Coordinates of C-alpha atoms and ligand atoms in Angstrom, one line a residue:
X1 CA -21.1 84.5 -50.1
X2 CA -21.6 87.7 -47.9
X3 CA -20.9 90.6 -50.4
X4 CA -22.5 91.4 -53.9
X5 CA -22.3 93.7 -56.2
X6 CA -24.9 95.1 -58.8
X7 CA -23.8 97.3 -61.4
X8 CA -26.6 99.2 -63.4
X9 CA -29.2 100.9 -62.0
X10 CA -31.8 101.3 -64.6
X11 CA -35.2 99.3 -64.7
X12 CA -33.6 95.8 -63.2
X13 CA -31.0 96.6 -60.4
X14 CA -32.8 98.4 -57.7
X15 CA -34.9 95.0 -57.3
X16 CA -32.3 92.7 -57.8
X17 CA -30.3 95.1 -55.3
X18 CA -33.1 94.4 -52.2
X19 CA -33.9 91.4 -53.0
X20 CA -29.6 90.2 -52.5
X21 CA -29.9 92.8 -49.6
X22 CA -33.4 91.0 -48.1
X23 CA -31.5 87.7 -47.9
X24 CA -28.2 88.4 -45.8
X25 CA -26.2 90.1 -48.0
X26 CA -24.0 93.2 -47.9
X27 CA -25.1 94.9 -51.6
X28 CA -22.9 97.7 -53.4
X29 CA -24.6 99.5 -56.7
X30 CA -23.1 101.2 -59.2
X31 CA -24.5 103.5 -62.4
X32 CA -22.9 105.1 -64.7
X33 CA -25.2 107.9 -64.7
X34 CA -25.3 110.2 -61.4
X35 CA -29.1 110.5 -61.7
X36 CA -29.6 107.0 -61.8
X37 CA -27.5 106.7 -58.2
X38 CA -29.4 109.4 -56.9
X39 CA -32.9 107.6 -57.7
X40 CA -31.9 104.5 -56.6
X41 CA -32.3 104.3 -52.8
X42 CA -35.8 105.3 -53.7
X43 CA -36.0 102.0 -55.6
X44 CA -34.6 99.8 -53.1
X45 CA -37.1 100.7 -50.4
X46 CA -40.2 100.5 -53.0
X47 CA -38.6 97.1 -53.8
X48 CA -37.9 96.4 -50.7
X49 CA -41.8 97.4 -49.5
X50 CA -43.1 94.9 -52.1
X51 CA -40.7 92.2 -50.5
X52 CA -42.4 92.7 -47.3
X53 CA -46.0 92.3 -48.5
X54 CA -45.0 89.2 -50.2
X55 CA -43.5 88.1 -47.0
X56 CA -39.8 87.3 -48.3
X57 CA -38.1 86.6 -44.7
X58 CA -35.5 89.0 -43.9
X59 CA -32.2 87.6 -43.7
X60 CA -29.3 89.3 -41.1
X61 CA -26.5 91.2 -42.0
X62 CA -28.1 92.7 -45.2
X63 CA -27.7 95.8 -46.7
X64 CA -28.0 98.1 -49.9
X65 CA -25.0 100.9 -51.1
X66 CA -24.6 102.7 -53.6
X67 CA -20.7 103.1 -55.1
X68 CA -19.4 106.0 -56.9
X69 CA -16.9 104.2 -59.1
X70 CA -17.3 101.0 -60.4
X71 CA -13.9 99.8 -58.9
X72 CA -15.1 100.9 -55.2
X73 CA -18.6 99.1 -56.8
X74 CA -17.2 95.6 -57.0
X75 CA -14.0 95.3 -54.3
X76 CA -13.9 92.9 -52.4
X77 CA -17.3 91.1 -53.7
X78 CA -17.9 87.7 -54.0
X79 CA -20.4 88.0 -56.9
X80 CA -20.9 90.8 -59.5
X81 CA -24.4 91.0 -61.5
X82 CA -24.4 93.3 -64.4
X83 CA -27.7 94.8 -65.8
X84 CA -26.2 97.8 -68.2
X85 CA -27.8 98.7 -71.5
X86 CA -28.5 95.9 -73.8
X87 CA -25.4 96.1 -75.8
X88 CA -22.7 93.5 -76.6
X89 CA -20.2 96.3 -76.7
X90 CA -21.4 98.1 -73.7
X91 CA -21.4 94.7 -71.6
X92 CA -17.9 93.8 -72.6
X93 CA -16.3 96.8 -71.6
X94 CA -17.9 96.5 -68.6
X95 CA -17.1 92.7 -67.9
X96 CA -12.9 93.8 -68.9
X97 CA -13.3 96.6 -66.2
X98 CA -14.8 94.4 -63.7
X99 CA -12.4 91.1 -64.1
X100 CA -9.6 93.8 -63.2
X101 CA -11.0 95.1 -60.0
X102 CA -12.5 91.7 -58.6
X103 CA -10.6 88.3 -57.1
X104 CA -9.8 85.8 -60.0
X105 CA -12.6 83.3 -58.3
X106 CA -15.5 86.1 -58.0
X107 CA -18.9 84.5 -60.1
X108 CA -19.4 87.6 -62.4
X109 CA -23.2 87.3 -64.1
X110 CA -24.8 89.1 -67.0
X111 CA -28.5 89.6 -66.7
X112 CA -28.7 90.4 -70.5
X113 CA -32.2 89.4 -71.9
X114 CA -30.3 86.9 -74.6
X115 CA -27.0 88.1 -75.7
X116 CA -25.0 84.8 -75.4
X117 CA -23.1 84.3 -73.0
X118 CA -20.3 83.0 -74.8
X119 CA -20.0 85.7 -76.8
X120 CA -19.8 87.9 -73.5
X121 CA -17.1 85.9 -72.0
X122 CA -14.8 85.6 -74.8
X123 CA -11.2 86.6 -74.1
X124 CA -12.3 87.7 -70.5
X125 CA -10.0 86.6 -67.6
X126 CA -10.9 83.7 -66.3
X127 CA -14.3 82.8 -68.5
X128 CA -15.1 79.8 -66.4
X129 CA -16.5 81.9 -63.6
X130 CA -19.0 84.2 -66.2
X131 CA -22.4 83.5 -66.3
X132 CA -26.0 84.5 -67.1
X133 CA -28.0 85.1 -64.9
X134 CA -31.6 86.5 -66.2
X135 CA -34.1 87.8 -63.9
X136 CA -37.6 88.7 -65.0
X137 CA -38.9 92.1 -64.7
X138 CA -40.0 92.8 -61.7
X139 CA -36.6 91.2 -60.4
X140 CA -38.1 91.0 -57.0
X141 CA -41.4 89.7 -58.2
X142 CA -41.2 87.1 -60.7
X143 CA -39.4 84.5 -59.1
X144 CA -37.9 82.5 -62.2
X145 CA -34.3 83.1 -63.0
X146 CA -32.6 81.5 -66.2
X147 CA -29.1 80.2 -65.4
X148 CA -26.9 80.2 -68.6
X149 CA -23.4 78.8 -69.1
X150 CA -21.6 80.6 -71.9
X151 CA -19.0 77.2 -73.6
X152 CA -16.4 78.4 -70.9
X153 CA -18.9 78.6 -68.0
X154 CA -17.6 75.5 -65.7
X155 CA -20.3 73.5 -64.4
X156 CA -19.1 74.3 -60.6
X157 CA -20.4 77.9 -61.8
X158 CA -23.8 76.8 -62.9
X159 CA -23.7 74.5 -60.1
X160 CA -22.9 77.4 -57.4
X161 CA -24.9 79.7 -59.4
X162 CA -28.5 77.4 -59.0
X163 CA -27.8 76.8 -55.5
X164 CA -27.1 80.7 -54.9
X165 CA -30.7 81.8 -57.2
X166 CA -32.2 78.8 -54.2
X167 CA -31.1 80.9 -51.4
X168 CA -32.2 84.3 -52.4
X169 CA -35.9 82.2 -52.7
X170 CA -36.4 82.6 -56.6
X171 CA -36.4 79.7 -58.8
X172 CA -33.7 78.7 -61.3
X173 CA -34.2 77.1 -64.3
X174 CA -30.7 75.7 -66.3
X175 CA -30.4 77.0 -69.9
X176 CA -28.9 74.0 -71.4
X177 CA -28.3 75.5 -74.5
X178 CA -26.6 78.8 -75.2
X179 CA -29.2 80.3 -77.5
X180 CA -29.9 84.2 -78.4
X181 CA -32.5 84.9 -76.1
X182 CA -32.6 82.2 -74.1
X183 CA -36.1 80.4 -73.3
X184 CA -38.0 83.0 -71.8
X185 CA -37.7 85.5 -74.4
X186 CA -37.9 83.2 -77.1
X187 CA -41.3 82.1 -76.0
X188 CA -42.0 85.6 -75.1
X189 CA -41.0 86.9 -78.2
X190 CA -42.7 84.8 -80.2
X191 CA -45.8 85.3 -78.9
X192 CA -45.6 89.3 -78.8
X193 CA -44.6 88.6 -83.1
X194 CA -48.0 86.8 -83.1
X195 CA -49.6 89.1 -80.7
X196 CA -48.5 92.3 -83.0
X197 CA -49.5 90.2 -86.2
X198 CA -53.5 89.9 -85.6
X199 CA -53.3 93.1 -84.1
X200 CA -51.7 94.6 -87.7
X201 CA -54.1 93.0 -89.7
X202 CA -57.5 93.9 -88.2
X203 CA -58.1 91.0 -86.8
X204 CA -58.7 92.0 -83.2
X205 CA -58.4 95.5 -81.2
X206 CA -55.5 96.0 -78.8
X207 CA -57.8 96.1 -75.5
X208 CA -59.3 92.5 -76.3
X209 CA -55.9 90.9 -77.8
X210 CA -55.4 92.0 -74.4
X211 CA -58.5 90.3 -72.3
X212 CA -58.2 87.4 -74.6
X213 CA -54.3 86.5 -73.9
X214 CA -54.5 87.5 -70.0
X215 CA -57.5 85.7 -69.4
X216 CA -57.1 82.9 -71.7
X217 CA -53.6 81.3 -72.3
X218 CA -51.6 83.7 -69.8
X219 CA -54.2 83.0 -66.8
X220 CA -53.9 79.2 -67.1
X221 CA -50.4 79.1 -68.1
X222 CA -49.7 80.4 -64.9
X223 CA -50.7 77.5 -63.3
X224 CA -50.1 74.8 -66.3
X225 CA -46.8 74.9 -68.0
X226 CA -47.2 74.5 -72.6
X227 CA -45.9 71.4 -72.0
X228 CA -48.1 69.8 -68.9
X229 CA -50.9 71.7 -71.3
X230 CA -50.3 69.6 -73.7
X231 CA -50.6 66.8 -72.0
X232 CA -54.1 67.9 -70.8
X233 CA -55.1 69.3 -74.0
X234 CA -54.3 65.8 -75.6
X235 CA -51.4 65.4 -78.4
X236 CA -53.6 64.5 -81.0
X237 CA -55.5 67.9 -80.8
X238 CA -51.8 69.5 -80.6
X239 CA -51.2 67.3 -83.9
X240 CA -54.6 68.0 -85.8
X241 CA -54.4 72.1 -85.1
X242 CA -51.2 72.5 -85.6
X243 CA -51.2 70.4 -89.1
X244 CA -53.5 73.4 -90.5
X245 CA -52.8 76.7 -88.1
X246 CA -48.7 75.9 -88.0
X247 CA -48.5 77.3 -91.5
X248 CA -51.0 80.0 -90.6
X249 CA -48.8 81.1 -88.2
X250 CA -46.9 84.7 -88.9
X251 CA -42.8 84.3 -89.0
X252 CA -41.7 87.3 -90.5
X253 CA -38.1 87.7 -89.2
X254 CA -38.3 91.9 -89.3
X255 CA -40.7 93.8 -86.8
X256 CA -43.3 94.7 -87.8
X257 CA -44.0 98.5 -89.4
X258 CA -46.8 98.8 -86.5
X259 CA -44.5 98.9 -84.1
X260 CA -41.3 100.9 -85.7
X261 CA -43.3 103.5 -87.1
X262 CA -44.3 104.3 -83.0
X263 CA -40.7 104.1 -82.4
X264 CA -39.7 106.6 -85.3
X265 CA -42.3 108.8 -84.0
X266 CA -41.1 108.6 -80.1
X267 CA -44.1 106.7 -79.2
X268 CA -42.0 104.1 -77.0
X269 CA -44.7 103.6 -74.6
X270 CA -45.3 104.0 -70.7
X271 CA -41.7 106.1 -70.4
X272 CA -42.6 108.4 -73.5
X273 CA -46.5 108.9 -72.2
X274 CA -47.9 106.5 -75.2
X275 CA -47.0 103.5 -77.4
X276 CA -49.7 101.6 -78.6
X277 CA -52.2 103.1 -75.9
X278 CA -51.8 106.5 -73.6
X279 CA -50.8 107.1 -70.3
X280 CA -50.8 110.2 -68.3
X281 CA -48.5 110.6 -65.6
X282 CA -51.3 109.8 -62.7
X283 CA -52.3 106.6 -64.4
X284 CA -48.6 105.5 -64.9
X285 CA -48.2 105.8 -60.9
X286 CA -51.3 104.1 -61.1
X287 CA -50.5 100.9 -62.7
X288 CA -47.4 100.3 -61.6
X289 CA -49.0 99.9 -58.0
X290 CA -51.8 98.0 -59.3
X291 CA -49.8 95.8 -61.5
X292 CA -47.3 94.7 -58.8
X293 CA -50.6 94.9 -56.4
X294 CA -52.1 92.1 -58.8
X295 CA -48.5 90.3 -59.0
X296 CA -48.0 90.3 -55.5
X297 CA -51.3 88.3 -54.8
X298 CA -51.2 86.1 -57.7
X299 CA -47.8 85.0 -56.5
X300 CA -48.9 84.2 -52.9
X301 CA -52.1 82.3 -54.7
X302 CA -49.8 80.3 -56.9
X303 CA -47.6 79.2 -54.2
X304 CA -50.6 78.6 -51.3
Ligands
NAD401 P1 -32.0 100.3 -68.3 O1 -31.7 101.0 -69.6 O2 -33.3 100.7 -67.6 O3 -30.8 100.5 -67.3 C1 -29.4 100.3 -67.7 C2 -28.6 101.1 -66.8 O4 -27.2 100.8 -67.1 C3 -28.8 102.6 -67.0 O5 -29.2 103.2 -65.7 C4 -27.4 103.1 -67.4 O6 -27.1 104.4 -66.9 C5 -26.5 102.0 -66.9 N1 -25.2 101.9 -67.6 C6 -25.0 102.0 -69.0 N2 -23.7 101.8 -69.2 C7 -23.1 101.6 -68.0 C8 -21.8 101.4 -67.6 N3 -20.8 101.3 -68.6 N4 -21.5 101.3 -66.3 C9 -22.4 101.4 -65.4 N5 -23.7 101.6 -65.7 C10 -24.1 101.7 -67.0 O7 -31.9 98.7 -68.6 P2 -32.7 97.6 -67.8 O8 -34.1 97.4 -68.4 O9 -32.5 97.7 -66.4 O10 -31.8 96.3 -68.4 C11 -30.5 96.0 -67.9 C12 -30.1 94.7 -68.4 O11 -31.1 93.7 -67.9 C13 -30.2 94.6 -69.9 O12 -29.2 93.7 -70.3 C14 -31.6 94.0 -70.2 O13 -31.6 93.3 -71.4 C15 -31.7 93.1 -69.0 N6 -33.1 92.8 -68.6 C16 -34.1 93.7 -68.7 C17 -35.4 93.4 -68.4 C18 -36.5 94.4 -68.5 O14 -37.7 94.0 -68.5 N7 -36.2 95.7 -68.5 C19 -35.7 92.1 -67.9 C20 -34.6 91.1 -67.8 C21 -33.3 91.5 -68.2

């Protein structure tokens, strides 16, 4: 596998993009949108400047381009990762255009956050070789990748697709089930619904739900998994909370009014200036360096 491509430029594929490009291969990107072409290089070496302080070897015969057409974008590649908008529609169109510029054995992935996969390949050419393939935000960062098989994935796809996640020096973990949302957001998701919950009702100010899931459960799960916890924690305390808090527990299946009422009113958070706290441009910049500052060293701690 010498030649990628990445199509969708937006949040995800300048990371994914240097990271492919930081282990041997030759990358092409592609964007819709003109702007985000133009921003991209940017992203790659700020991606690729975070690789190096984590000190990701650098792999020969890598490199990052960017493609003014999608058809230019993906010939000739070996393996296609999309990351455009989180739409079923939006993804399909792109997965028809793509299976009719590429080779019939070119892996095509979807990083979509938890549209099935199944639902993504269906009635695409060749589904057996369409995959998901979710990276965590930072792509270049967070090293776990979920590998899901849609029910036409074949298992030399999920097979060539673990061994490939391997190579580029992130971690894959096999979905086994095709499930909205996979495991990662799942979990993720219903902890934020929780999170959101307390928050709603008064039981606890933003800043310290804040300090109290970073430095509590988020901290230690970082270096215990829930279910190693659980062993350490013991089962019968698992069984005697949870026979009284499970029930507790919010499961509303909306979301919640404190967080669509900030969407209605355009408060969508760092990229609108404010969501549930404010930002000014300066201490955006800010963060984002100190956030993948504090990532970066965490990660080399975890895996000293
Ligand atoms: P984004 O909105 O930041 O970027 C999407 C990009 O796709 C945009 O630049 C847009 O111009 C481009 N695009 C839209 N339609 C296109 C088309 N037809 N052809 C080419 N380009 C097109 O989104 P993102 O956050 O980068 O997410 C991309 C995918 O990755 C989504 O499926 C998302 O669910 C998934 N994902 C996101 C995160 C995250 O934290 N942001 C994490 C993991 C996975």
């Amino acid at each position: 596998m010498t030649k990628a491509a990445v199509i969708g430029l937006g949040t995800m594929g300048p990371g994914i993009a240097a990271t492919l490009a930081r282990a041997g291969i030759a990358v092409t990107a592609f964007d819709a949108s003109a702007d985000q072409r133009e921003k991209a290089p940017l992203g790659f070496d700020l991606a690729g400047r975070v690789l190096e302080s984590l000190g990701v070897a650098v792999t020969a015969g890598g490199s990052t381009c960017i493609a003014d057409s999608l058809e230019d974008c993906v010939a000739g590649a070996d393996l296609v990762i999309e990351n455009v908008s989180e739409k079923l529609d939006v993804k399909r169109a792109v997965f028809t255009a793509i299976t009719g510029f590429v080779a019939d054995d070119a892996i095509i992935a979807s990083d979509t956050s938890g549209i099935p996969i199944t639902e993504i390949q269906a009635g695409m050419k060749n589904p057996g070789r369409i995959i998901g393939m979710h990276w965590s935000n930072p792509p270049h960062i967070i090293p776990m990748i979920e590998v899901i098989a849609g029910t036409e994935t074949a298992k030399a796809t999920v097979d060539w697709m673990t061994a490939f996640v391997r190579r580029i020096g992130h971690l894959p973990v096999i979905i086994k089930k095709d499930v909205p949302g996979f495991v990662e957001n799942r979990v993720l998701y219903s902890v934020m619904r929780e999170c959101v919950d307390l928050v709603e009702q008064g039981v606890i100010d933003p800043v310290d739900l804040d300090t109290c899931v970073s430095w509590g459960i988020g901290y230690k799960l970082s270096v215990v998994g829930p279910m190693a916890l659980l062993d350490m924690a013991g089962l019968d305390i698992y069984r005697a909370v949870g026979s009284y808090l499970n029930k507790e527990l919010c499961d509303r299946s909306d979301v919640a009014a404190y967080v669509t009422e900030r969407v209605d009113r355009g408060r969508l958070g760092m990229k609108s200036g404010g969501g549930i706290f404010d930002y000014t441009p300066e201490q955006i910049a800010a963060l984002r360096d100190e956030r993948a500052r504090k990532l970066v060293a965490v990660r080399k701690a975890l895996e000293a």
